Coordinates of C-alpha atoms and ligand atoms in Angstrom, one line a residue:
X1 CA -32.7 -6.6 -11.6
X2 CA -30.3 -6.8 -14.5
X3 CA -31.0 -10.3 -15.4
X4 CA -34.6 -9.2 -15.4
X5 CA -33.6 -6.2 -18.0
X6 CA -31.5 -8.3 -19.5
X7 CA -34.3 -10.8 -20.5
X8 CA -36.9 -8.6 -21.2
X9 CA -34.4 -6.9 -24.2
X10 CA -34.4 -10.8 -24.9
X11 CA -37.7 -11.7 -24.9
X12 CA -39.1 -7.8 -26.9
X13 CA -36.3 -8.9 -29.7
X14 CA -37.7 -12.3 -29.8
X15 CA -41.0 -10.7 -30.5
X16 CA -39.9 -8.3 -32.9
X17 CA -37.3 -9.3 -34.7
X18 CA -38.0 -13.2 -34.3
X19 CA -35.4 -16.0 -34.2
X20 CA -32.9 -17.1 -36.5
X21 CA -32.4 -20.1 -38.0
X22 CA -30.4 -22.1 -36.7
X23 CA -26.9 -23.1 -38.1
X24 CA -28.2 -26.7 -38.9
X25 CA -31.1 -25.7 -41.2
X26 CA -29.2 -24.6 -44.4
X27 CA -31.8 -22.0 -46.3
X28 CA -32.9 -22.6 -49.5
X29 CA -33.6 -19.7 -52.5
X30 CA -37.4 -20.1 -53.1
X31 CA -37.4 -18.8 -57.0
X32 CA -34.8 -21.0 -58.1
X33 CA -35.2 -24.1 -60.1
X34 CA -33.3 -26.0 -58.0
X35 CA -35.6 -25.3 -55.1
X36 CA -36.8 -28.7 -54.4
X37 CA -33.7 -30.3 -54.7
X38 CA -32.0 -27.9 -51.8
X39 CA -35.2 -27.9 -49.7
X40 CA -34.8 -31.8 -49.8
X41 CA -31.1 -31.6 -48.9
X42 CA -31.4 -28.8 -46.4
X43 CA -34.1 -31.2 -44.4
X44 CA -32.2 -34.4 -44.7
X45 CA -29.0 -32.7 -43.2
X46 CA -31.3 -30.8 -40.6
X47 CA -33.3 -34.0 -39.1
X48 CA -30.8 -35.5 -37.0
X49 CA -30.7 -32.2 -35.2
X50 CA -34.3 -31.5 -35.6
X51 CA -35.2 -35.0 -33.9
X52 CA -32.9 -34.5 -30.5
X53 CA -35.4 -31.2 -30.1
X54 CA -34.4 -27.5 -29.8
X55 CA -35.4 -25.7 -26.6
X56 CA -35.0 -22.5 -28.2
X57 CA -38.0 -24.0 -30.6
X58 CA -39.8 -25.3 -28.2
X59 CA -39.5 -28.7 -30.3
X60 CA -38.9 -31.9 -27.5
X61 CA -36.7 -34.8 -28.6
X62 CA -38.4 -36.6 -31.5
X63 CA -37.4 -39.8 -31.5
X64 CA -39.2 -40.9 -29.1
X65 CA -41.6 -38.6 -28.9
X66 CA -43.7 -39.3 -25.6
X67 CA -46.7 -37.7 -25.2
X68 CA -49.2 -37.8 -22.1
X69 CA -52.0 -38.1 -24.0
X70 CA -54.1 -38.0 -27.3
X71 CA -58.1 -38.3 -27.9
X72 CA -58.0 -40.3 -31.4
X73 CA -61.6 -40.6 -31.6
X74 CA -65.3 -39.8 -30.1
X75 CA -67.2 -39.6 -33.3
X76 CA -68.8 -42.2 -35.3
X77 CA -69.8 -44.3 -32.0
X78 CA -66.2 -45.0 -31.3
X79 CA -65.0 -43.1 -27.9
X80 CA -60.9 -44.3 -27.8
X81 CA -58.4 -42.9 -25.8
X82 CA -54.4 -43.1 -25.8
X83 CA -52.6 -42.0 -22.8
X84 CA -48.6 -42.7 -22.0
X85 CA -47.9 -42.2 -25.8
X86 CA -44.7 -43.3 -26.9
X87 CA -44.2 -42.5 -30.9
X88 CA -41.1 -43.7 -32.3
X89 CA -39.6 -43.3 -36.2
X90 CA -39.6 -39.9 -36.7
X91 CA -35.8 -40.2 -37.4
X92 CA -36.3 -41.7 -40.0
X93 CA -38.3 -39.4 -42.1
X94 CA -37.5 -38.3 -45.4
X95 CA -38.5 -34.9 -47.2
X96 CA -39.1 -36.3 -50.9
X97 CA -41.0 -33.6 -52.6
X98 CA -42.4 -29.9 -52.0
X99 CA -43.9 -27.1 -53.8
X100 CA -44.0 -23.2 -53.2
X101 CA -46.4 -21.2 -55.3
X102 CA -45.7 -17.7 -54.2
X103 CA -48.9 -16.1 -56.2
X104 CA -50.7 -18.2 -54.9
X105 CA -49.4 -18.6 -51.6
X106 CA -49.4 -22.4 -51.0
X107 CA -46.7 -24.4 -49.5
X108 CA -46.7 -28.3 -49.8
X109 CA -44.4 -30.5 -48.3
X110 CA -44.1 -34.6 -49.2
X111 CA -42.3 -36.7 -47.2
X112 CA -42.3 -40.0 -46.4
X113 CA -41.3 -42.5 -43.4
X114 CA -40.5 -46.3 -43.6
X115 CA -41.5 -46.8 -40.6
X116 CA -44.1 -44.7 -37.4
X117 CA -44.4 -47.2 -34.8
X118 CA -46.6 -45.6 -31.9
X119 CA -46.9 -47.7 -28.6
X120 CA -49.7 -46.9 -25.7
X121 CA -52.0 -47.5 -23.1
X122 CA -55.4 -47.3 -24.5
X123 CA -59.0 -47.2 -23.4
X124 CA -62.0 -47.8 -25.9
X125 CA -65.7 -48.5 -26.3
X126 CA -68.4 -48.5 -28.9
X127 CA -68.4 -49.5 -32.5
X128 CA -65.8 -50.0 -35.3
X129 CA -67.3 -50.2 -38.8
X130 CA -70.3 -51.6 -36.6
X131 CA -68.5 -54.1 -34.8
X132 CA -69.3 -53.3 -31.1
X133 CA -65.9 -53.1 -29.1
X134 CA -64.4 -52.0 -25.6
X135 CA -61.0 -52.9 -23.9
X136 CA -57.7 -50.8 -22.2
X137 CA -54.3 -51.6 -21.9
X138 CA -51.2 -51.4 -24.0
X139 CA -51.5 -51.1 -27.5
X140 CA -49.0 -50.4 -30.7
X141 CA -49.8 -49.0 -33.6
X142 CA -47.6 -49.2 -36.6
X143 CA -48.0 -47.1 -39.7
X144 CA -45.6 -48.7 -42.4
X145 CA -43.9 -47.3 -45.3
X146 CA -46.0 -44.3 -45.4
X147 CA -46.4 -40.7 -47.4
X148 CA -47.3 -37.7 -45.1
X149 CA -48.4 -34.6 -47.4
X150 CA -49.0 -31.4 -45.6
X151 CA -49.9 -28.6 -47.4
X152 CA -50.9 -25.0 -46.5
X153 CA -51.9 -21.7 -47.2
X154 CA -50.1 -19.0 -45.9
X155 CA -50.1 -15.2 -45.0
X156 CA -47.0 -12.8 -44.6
X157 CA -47.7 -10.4 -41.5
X158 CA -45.1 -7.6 -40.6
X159 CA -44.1 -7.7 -37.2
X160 CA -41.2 -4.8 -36.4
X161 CA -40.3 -4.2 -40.3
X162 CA -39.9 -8.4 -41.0
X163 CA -42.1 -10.1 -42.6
X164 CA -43.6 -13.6 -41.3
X165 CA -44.7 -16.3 -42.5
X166 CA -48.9 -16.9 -40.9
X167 CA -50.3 -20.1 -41.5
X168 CA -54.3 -20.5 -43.1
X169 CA -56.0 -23.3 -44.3
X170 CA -54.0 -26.8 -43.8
X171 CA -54.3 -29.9 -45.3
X172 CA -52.8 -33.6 -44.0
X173 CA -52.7 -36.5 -46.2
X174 CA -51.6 -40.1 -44.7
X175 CA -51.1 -42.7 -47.5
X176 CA -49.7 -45.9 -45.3
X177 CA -49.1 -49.2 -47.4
X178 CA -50.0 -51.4 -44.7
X179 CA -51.0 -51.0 -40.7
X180 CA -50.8 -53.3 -37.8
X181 CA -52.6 -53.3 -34.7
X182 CA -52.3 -55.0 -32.1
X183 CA -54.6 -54.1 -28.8
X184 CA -54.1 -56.0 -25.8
X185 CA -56.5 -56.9 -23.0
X186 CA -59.4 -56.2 -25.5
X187 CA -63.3 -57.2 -24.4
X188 CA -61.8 -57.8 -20.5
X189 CA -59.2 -60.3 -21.6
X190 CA -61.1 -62.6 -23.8
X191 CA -58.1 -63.8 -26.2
X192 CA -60.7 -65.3 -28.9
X193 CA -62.4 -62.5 -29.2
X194 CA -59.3 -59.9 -28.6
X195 CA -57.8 -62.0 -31.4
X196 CA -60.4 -61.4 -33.7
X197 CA -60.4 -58.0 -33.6
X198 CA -57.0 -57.5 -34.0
X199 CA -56.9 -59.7 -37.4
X200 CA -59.9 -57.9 -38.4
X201 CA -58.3 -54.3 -38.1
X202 CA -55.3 -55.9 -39.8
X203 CA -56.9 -56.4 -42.1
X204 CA -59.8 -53.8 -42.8
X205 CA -57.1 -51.6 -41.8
X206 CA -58.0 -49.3 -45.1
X207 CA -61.3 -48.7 -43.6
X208 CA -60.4 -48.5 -40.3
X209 CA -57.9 -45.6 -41.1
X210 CA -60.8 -43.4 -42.9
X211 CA -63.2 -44.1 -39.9
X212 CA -59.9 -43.4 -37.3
X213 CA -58.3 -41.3 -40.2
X214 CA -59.0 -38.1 -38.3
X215 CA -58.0 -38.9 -35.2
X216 CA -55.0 -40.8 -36.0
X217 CA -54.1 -37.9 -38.8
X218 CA -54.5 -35.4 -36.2
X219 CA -52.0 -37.2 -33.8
X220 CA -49.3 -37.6 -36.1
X221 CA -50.3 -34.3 -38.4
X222 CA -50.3 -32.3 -35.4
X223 CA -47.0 -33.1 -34.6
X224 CA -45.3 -32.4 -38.0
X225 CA -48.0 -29.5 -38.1
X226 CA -46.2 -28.0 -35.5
X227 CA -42.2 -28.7 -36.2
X228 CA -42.8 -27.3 -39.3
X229 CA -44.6 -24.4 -37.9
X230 CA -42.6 -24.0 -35.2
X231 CA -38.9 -23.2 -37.9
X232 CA -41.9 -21.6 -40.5
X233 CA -43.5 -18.7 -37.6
X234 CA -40.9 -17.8 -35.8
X235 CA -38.2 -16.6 -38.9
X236 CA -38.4 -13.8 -40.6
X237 CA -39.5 -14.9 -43.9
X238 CA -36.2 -13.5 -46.0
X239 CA -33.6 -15.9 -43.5
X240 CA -35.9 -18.8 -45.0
X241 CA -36.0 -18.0 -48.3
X242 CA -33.3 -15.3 -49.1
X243 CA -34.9 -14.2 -52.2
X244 CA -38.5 -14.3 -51.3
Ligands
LIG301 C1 -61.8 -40.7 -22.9 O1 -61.5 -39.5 -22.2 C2 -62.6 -38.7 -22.0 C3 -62.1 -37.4 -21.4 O2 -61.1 -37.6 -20.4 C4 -63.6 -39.4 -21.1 O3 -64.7 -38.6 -20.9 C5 -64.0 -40.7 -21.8 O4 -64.8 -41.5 -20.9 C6 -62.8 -41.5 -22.1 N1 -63.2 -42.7 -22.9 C7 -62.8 -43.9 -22.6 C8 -63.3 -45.0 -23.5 O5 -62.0 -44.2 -21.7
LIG302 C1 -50.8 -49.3 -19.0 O1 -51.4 -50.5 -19.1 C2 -50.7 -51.5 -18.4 C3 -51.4 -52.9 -18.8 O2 -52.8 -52.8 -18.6 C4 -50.8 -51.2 -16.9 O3 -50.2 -52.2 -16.1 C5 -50.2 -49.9 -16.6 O4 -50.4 -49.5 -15.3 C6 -50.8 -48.8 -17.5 N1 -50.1 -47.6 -17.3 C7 -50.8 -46.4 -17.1 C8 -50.0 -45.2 -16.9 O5 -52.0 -46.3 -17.2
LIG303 C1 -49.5 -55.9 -43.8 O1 -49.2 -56.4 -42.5 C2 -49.7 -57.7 -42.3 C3 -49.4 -58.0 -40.8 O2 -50.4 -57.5 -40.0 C4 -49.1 -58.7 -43.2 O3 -49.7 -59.9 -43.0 C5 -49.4 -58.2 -44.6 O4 -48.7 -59.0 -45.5 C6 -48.8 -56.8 -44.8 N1 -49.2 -56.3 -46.1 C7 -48.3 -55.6 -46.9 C8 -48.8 -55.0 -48.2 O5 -47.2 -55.4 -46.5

């Protein structure tokens, strides 16, 4: 009975007063000119934190990040599938630039990653850039040397007297320098033709990206999409930025 009392206070100031943030994100004054340089600080010291996951975030350990599954693609006559997702780099990412413009109210964030390196089971058929293909089993992905920008709109709502950050519109940009893939077990184990396809992604890998480019965007965008979100929605906007 108490316990249940006892979490309920929890769980109503959760909801109305939010969390705070916690000792390993250092907050950063939004209207100073040094902005960007503490917001750049504050992140590098908070990823090796961030990436060993914070239950009272709800954010799972980063690096590696497994997930079940993720649809890349059933548009453009390509139906693929990834299940038994394992996604490892995220360690290793870097915030390198960032804008706030209060008036407005944008937020973008730059960052880049030497390195995402995602390994999987898949399952395809259909066409890629016309080129009729089909195949499951393992599969790696690796997304090298890469910019991620993710910019947003956002929306203050008051919740309880405290102000919170809503997100609108988003945006996700991946600019890799180079891909690799490498699918296994393609067209029922024929290596000539499993080989072909694998040099020819390799190196169409540009195209292959805008014609994948959503799905594989959405994969690795949702995930930031949602760390982010997660420290972002849940603070009261004035433990973030102290002078918002
Ligand atoms: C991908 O998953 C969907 C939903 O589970 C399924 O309908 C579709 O057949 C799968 N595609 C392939 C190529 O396995
Ligand atoms: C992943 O693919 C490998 C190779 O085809 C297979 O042996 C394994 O059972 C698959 N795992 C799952 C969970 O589908
Ligand atoms: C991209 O990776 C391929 C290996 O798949 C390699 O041959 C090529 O040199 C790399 N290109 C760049 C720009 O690093």
């Amino acid at each position: 009975m108490e316990r249940k009392v006892f979490l309920a206070v929890c769980l109503f100031s959760v909801f109305t007063h939010g969390l705070h943030l916690p000792s390993y994100i250092k907050s950063c004054r939004v209207r100073s000119p040094d902005f960007v340089k503490c917001a750049i600080k504050s992140a590098a010291e908070a990823l090796p934190h961030i990436v060993k996951g914070d239950k009272t975030y709800g954010i799972p350990p980063l690096d590696p990040l497994i997930l079940p599954a993720i649809l890349v693609s059933n548009v453009g006559g390509l139906n693929l599938n990834l299940t038994n997702v394992k996604i490892s780099g995220f360690s290793n990412f870097k915030l390198i630039g960032g804008s706030v413009d209060l008036d407005k109210q944008k937020i973008l964030l730059t960052s880049s990653c030497p390195l995402v390196d995602l390994f999987f089971n898949y399952s395809m058929s259909g066409k890629i850039v016309s080129f009729p293909v089909e195949g499951n089993g393992k599969g790696e992905i690796k997304i090298e040397r890469a910019i991620y920008k993710y910019g947003f709109d956002f929306k203050l709502e008051d919740v309880g007297g405290k102000k919170f950050l809503r997100f609108g519109k988003e945006e996700f940009i991946l600019e890799p320098e180079n891909m690799t893939f490498n699918l296994e077990n393609l067209f029922n184990g024929d290596k000539t033709l499993g080989d072909q396809l694998n040099k020819f992604l390799n190196e169409n890998w540009k195209d292959i990206l805008v014609e994948l480019g959503p799905g594989i965007t959405e994969a690795v965008g949702g995930i930031l999409k949602s760390i982010v979100g997660k420290f972002l929605q849940k603070t009261p906007i004035n433990e973030i930025f102290p002078d918002f």
